[in-house]
Coordinates of C-alpha atoms and ligand atoms in Angstrom, one line a residue:
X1 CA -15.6 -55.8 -39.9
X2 CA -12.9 -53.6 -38.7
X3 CA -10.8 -51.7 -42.2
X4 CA -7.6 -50.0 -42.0
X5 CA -5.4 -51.2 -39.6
X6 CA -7.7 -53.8 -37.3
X7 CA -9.1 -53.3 -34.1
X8 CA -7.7 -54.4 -31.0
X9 CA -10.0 -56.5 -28.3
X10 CA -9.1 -57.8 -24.8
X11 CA -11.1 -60.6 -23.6
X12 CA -11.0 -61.2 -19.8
X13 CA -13.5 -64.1 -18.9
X14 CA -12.1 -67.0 -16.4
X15 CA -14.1 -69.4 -18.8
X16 CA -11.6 -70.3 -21.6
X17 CA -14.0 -72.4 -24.0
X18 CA -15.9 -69.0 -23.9
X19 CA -13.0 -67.0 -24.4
X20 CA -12.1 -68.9 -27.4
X21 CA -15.3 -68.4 -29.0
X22 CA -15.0 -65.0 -28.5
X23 CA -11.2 -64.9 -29.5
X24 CA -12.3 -66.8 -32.9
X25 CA -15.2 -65.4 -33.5
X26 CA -13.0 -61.7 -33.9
X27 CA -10.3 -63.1 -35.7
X28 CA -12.4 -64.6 -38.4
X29 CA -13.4 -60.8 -39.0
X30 CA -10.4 -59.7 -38.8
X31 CA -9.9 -58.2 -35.2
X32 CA -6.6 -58.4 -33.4
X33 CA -8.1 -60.5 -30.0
X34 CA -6.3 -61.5 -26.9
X35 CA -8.0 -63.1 -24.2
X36 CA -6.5 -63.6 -20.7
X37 CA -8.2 -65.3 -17.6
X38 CA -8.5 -62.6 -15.1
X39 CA -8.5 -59.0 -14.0
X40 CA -5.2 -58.3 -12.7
X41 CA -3.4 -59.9 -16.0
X42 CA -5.7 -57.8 -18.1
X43 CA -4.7 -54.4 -15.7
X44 CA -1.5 -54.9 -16.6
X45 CA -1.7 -55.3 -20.8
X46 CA -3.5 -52.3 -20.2
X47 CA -1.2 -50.6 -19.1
X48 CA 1.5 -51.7 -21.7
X49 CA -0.4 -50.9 -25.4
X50 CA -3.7 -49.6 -26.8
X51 CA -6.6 -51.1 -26.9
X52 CA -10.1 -50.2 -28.8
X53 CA -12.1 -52.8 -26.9
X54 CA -12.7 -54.4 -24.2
X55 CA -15.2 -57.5 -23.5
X56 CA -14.8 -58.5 -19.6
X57 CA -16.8 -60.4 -16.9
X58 CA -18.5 -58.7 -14.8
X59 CA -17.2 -60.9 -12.0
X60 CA -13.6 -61.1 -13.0
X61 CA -10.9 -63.2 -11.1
X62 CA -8.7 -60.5 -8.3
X63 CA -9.8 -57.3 -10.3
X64 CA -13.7 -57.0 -11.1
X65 CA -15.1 -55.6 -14.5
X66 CA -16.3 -52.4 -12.9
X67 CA -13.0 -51.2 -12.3
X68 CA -11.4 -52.6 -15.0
X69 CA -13.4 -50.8 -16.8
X70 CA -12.2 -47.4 -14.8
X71 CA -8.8 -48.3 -15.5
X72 CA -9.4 -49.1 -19.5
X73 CA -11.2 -45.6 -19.9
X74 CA -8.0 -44.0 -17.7
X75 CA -5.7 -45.2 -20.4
X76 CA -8.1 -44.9 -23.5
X77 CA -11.0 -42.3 -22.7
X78 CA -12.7 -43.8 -25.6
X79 CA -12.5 -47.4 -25.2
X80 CA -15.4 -49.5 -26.0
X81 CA -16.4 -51.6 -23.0
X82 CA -18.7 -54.3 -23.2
X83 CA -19.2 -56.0 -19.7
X84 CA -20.9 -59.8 -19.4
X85 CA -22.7 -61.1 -16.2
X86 CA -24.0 -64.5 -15.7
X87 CA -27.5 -63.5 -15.4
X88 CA -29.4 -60.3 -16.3
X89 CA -29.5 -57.8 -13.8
X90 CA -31.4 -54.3 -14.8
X91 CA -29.9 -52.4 -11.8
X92 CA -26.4 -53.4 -12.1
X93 CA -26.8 -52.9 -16.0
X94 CA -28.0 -49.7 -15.7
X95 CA -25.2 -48.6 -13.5
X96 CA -22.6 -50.5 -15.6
X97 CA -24.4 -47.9 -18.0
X98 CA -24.2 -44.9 -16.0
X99 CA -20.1 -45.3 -15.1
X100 CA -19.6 -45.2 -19.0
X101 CA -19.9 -49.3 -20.4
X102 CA -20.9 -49.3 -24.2
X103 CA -22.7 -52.3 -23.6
X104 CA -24.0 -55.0 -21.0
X105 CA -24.6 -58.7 -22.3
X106 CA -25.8 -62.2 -20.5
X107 CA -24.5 -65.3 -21.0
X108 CA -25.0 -67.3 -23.4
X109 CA -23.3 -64.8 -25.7
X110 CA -24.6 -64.3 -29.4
X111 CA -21.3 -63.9 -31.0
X112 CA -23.2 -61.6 -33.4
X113 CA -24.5 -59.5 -31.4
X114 CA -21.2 -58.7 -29.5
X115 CA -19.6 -58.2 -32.8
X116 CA -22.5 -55.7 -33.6
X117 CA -21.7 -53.9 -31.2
X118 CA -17.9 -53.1 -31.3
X119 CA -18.2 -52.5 -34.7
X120 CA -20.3 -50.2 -33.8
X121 CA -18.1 -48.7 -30.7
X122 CA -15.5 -48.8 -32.9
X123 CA -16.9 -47.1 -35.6
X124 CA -18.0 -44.1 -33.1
X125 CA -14.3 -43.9 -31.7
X126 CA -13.2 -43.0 -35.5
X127 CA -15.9 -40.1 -36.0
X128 CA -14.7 -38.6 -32.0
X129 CA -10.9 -39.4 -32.9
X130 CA -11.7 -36.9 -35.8
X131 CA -13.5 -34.3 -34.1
X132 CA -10.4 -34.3 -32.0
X133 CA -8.0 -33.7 -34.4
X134 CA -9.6 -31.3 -36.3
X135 CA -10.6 -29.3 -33.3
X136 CA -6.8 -29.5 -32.7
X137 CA -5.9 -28.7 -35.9
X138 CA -8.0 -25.7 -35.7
X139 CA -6.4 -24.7 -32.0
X140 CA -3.0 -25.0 -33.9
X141 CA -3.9 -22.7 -36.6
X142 CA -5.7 -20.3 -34.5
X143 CA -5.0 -21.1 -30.7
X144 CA -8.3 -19.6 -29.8
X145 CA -9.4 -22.8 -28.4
X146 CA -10.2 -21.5 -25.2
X147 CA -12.3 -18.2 -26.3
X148 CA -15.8 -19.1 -26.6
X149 CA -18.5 -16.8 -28.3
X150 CA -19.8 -16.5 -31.0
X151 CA -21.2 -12.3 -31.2
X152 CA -19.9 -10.4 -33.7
X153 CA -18.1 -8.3 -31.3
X154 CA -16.4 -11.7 -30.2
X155 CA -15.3 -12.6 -34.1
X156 CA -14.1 -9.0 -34.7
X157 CA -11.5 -9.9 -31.5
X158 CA -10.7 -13.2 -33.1
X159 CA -9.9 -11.6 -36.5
X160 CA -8.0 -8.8 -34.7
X161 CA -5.4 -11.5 -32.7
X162 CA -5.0 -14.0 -35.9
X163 CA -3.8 -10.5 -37.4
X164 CA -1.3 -9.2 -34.6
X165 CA -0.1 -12.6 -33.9
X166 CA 2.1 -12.9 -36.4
X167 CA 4.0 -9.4 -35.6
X168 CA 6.0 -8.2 -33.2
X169 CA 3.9 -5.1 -32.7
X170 CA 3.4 -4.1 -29.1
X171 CA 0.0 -4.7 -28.1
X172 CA -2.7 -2.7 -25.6
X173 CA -6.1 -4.9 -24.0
X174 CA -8.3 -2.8 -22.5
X175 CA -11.8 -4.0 -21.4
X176 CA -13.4 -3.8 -17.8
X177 CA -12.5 -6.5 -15.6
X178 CA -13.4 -10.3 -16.5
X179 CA -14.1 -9.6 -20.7
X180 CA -10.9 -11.7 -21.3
X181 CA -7.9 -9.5 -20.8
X182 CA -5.3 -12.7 -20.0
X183 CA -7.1 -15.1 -22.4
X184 CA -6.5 -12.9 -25.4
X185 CA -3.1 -12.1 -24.4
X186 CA -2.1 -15.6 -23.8
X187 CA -4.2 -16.6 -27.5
X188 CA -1.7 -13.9 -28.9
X189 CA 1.2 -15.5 -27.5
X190 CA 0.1 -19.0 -29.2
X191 CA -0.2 -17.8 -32.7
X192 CA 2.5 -16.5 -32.9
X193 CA 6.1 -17.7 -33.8
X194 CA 7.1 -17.4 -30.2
X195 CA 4.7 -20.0 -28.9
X196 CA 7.4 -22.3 -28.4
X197 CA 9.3 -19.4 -26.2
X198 CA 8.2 -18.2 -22.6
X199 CA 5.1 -16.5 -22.1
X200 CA 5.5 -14.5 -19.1
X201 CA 2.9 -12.8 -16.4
X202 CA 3.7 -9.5 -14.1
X203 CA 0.8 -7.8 -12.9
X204 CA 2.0 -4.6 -12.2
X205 CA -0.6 -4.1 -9.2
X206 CA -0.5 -7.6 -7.6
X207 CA 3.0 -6.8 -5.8
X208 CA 4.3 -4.1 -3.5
X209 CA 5.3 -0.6 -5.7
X210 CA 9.0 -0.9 -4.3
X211 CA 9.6 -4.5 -5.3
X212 CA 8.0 -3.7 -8.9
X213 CA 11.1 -2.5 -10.4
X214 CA 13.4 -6.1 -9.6
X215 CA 10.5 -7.9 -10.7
X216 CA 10.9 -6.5 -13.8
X217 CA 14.5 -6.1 -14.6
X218 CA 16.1 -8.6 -11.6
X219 CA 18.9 -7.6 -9.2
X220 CA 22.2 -8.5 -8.5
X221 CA 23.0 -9.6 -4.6
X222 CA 23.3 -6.9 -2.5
X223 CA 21.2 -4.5 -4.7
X224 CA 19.0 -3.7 -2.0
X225 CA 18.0 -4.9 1.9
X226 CA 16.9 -7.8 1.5
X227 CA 18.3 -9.0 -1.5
X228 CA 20.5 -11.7 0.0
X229 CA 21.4 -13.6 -4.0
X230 CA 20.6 -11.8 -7.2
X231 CA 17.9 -12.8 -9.3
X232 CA 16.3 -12.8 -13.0
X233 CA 13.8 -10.2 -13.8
X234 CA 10.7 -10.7 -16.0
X235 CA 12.4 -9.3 -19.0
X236 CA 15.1 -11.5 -19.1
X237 CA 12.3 -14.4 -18.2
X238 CA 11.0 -13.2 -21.5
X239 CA 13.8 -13.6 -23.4
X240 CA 12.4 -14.9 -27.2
X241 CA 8.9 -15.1 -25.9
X242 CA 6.0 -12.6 -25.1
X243 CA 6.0 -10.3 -21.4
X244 CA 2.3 -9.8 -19.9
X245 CA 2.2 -6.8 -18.1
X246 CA -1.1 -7.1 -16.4
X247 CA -2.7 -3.3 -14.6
X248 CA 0.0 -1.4 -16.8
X249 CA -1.8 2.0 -15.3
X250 CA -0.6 0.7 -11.4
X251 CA 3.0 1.4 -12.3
X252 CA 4.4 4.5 -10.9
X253 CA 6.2 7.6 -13.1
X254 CA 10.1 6.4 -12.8
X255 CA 9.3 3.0 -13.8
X256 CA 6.9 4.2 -16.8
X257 CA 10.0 6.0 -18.0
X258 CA 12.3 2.9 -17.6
X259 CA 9.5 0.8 -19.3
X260 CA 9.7 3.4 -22.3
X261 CA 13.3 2.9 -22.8
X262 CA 13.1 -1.0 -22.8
X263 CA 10.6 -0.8 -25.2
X264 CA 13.0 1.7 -27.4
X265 CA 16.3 -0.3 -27.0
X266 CA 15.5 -3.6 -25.9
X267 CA 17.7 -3.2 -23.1
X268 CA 17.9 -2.3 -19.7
X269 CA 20.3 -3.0 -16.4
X270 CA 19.6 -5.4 -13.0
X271 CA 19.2 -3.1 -10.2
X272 CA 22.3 -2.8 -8.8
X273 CA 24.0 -4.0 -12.1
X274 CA 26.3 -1.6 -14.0
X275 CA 26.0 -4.3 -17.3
X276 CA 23.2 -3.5 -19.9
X277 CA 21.2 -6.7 -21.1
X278 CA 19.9 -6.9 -24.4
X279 CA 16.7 -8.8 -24.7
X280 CA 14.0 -9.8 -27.8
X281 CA 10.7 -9.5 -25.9
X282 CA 7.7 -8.8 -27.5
X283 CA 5.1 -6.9 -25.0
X284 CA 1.4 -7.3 -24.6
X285 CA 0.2 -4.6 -21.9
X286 CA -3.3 -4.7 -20.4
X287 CA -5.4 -2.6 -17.9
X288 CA -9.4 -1.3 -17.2
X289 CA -8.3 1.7 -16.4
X290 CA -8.9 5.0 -19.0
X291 CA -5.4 5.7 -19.9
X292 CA -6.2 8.5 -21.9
X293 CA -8.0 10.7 -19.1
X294 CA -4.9 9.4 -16.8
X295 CA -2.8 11.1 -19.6
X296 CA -4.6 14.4 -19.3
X297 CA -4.1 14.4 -15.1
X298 CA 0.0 13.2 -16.2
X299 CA -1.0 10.3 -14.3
X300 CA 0.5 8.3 -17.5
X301 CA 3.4 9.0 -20.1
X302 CA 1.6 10.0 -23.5
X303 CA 5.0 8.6 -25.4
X304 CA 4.4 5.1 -23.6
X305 CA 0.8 5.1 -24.0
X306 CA 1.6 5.5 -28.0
X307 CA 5.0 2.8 -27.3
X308 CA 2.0 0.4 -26.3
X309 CA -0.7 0.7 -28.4
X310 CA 1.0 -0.1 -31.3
X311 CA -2.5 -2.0 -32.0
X312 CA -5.2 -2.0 -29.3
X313 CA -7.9 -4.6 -28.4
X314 CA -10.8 -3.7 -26.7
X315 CA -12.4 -6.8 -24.6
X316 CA -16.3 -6.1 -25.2
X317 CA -18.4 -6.5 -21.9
X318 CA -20.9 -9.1 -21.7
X319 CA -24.1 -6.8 -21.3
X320 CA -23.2 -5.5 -24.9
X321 CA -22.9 -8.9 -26.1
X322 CA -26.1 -10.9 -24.7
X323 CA -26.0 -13.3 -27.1
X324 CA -23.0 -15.4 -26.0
X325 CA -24.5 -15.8 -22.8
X326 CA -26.2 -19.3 -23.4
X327 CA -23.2 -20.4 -25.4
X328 CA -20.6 -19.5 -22.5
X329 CA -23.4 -20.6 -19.9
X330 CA -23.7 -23.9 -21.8
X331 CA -19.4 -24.2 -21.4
X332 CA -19.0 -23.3 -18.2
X333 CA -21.6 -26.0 -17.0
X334 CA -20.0 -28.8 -19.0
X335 CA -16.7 -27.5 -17.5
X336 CA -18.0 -27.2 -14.4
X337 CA -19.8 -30.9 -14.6
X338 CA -16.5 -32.5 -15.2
X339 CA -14.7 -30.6 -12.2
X340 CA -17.1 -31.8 -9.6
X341 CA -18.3 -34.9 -11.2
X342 CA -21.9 -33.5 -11.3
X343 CA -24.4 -35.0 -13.5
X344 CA -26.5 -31.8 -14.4
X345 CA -28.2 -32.4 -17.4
X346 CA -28.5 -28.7 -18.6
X347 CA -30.2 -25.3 -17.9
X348 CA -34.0 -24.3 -18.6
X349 CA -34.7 -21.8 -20.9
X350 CA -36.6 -19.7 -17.6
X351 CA -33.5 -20.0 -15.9
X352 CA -31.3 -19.0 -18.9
X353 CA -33.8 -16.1 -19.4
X354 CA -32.5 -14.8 -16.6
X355 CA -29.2 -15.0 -17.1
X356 CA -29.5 -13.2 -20.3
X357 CA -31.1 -10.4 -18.4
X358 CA -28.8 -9.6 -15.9
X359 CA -26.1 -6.8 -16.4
X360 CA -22.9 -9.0 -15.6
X361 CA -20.7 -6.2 -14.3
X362 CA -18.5 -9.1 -13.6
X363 CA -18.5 -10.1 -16.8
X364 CA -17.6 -13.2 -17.7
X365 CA -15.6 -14.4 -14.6
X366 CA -19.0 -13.3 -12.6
X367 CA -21.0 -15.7 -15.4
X368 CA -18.2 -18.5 -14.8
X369 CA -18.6 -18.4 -10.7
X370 CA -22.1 -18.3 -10.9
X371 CA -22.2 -21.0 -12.9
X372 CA -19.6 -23.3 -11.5
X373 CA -21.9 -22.8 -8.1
X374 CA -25.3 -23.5 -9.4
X375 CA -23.8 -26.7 -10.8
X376 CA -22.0 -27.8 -7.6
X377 CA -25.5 -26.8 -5.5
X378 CA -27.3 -28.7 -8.1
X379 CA -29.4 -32.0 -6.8
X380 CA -27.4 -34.7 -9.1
X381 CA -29.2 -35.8 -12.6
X382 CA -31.3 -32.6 -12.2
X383 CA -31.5 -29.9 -15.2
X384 CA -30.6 -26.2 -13.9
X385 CA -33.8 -24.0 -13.0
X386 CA -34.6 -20.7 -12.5
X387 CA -34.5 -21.2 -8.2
X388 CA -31.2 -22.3 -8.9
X389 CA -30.4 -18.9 -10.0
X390 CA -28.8 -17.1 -6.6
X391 CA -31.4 -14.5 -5.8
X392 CA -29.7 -11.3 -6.4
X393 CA -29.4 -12.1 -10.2
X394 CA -33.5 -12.5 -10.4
X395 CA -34.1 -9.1 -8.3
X396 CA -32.7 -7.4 -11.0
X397 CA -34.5 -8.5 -13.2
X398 CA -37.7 -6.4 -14.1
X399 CA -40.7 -7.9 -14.3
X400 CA -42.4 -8.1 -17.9
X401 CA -45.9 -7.3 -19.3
X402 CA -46.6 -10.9 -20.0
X403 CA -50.3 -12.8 -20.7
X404 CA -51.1 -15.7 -18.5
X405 CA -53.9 -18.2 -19.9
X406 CA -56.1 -20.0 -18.1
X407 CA -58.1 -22.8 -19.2
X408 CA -61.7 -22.9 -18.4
X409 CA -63.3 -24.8 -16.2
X410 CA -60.8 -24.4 -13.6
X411 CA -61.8 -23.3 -9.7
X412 CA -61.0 -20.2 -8.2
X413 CA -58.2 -21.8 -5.9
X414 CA -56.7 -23.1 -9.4
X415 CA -57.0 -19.4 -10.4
X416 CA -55.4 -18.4 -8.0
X417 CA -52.5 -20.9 -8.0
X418 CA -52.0 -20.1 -12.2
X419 CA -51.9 -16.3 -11.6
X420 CA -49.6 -16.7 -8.3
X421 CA -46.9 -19.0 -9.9
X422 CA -46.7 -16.7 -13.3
X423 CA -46.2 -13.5 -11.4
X424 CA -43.7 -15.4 -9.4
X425 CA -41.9 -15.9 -12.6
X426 CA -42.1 -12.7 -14.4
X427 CA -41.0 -11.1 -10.6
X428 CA -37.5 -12.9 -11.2
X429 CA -38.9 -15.1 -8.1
X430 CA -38.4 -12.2 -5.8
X431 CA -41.3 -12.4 -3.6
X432 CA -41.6 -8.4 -2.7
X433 CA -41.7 -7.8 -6.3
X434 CA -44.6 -10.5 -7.0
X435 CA -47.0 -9.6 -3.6
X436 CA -46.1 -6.1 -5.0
X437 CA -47.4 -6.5 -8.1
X438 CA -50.5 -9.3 -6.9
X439 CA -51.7 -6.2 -4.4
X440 CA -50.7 -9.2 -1.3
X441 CA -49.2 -9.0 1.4
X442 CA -45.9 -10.4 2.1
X443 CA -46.9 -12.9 4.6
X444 CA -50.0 -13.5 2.4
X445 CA -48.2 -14.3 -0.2
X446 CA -45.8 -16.5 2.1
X447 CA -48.7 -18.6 3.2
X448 CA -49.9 -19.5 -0.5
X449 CA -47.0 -20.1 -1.9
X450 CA -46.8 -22.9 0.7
X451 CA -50.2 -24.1 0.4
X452 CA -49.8 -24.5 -3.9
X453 CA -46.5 -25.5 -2.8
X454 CA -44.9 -23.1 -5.4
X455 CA -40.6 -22.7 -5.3
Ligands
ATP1 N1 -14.5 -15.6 -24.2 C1 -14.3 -16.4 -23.2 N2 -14.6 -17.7 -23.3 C2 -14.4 -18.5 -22.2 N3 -13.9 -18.1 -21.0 C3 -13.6 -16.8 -20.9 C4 -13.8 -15.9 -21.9 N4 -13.4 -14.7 -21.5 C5 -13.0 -14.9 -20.2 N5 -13.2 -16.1 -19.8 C6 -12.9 -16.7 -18.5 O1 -13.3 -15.7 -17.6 C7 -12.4 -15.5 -16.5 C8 -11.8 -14.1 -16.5 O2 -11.0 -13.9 -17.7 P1 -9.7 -13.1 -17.7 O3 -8.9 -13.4 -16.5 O4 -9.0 -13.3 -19.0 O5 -10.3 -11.6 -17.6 P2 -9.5 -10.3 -17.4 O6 -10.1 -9.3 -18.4 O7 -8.1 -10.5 -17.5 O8 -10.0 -9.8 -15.9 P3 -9.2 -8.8 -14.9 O9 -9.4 -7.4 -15.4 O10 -10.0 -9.0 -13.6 O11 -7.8 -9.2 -14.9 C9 -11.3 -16.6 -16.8 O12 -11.6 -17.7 -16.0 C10 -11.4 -16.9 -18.2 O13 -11.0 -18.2 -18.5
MG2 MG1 -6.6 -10.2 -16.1

């Protein structure tokens, strides 16, 4: 029996001595039920308040149950959905199953049993309704949602932006390309007061050196060939909010001077604009380039390397942090899963293995892409294995002093077949490594592969 506020049920059955049942049958315990007598009357109460149930034919009049049932889950993701058919059908149960029903009953209903099992649904709807908010609770008090990892070097970054957030202290992010650079500066951005103001991208190497400058302070018509109407910069984009400046060690000499003064005033002029603009911008600067050795060649200003650093974050890379691997490998294949509608049940610890060991000088974009393509390669339903991996991740990998054991009472051939598949294991699955190691020929090894049928 439903507490709090009750539970709402739509009954769609064309069979209205049934429906009542049903309809009764809830309201004696206290459910809010409504029945109507076909599909396209149900699509539309759907569509005009919230439901936490709903019990429909699988054969329903001028919109069937099937995608009924889409349309219910479209509106309310965790709706229960309990189809009926006339007569038991595995197959179609299964798939009812498979496309996200609770439940699949026959008719004659046991009222008890149906009840049983919204109670259930319902009960399951509170417990994920929970998880929700506090996981969004959590993202409101820490806007980290999107970082994942759980290393030390990855809490010691989480600690660092809940403690900037707050200020209006300029702030560096330096890692090698892919740690994280534009995450961390946007999680800045939404813990801190000015989440609710702009947060604003340049990346200072994406767009032509000459147009860099009226990117970032705009121009007035006329300022320059080309500039047919004038036009807002970055800065002023800003306004009350946080400016990304993304590769902060492409921008040229004048324009690190003009940066410098912004950053001194909070001011600067349109190109072509005689009137000074005043602006409350708070700056988050990245780059993988060493700034310090650039300030040694004069390549970069010294006083703006010190403007920008008021704190520092340095992304880790994901070879020195090994450990997040399966965690991040484990998102990005969910992620990935609901993008292309893959079922892919997981990853094998072999195939994992391998991950681990590889050097990721991509980092974590490199770990997303490869990912996101083993899952869309995958065969559906399948769990990710280690010839998923793309080959140039397993030649990398060294091969290990590892035991194999073989039972006794095996033939030679079996012998054979063991020792072959092992080595192809430990070799990362590159065959020149593994006939290497065996003593083999590569063609040999070719051949009985295919004859123990080994991938
Ligand atoms: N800790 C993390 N958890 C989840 N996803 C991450 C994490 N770090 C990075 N990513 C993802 O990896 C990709 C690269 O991240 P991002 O763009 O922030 O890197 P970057 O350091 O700015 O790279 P670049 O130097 O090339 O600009 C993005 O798709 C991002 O969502
Ligand atoms: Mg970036």
């Amino acid at each position: 029996m439903p507490d709090e506020s009750s539970a709402a049920v739509l009954i769609v059955d064309r069979d209205a001595s049934i429906a009542r049942g049903i309809v009764g049958y809830l309201e004696a315990r206290d459910y809010e039920a409504e029945w109507v007598d076909d599909g396209e009357k149900a699509y539309n109460l759907l569509d005009s308040r919230p439901f936490d149930a709903l019990i429909t034919e699988l054969n329903s009049h001028r919109i069937d149950g099937m995608r009924l049932m889409a349309v219910a889950k479209d509106r309310n993701p965790e709706i229960c959905v309990v189809l009926i058919t006339e007569e038991a059908d595995i197959a179609l149960a299964t798939e009812a199953m498979r496309q996200g029903a609770y439940d699949f009953q026959t008719k004659p209903l046991n009222m008890g049993k149906l009840e049983a099992v919204i109670q259930q649904a319902i009960g399951r709807q509170k417990l994920v309704l929970e998880q929700h908010e506090l996981k969004r609770r959590l993202d409101e008090q820490y806007g980290l949602g999107s970082l994942v990892g759980q290393s030390r070097q990855m809490v010691k970054i989480y600690n660092d932006v809940r403690q900037i957030a707050p200020t209006r202290a300029s702030v560096l992010i330096r890692g090698e390309t892919g740690t994280g650079k534009d995450l961390a500066a946007q999680a800045i951005h939404n813990n801190s007061p000015r989440r609710d103001g702009p947060f604003v991208k340049l990346n200072c190497a994406s767009i032509p050196e000459a147009l860099v400058e009226s990117e970032l302070f705009g121009h007035v018509a006329g300022a320059f060939t080309g500039a047919v109407s004038g036009r807002k910069g970055r800065f002023e984009l800003a306004d009350r909010g946080t400016l990304f400046l993304d590769e902060i060690g492409e921008l040229t000499a004048p324009l690190q001077a003009k940066l410098l003064r912004v950053l001194e005033h909070q001011q600067f002029e349109r190109l072509g604009d005689s009137r000074t603009m005043s602006v409350d911008v708070r700056l988050i600067a990245a780059t993988n380039r060493p700034l310090e050795q650039m300030i040694e060649t004069g390549a970069f200003r010294e006083d703006l390397y010190y403007r920008l650093r008021v704190v520092s974050i340095d992304m880790p890379a994901l070879r020195h942090r090994r450990e997040d691997i399966p965690v991040l490998a484990d998102h990005f294949i969910k992620r990935a899963r609901e993008t292309h509608h893959k079922q892919v049940s997981g990853i094998t610890r072999n195939a994992m293995d391998l991950l681990m060991r590889y050097d990721w000088p991509g980092n974590i974009r490199e770990l997303k892409n490869i990912v996101e393509g083993m899952v869309i390669m995958a065969r559906p339903g399948k769990t990710l294995d280690v010839h998923d991996v793309p080959g140039y991740l397993r030649q990398t990998a060294a091969p290990e002093v590892s035991e194999i054991r073989i039972p006794t009472g095996v033939s030679m051939k079996e012998v054979e077949r063991i020792v072959i598949e092992e080595t192809m294991k430990v070799s990362g699955y590159n065959k020149e490594v593994c006939a290497k190691t065996l003593g083999i020929g590569l063609r040999t090894l070719y051949r009985k592969l295919k004859e123990y049928d080994i991938r």
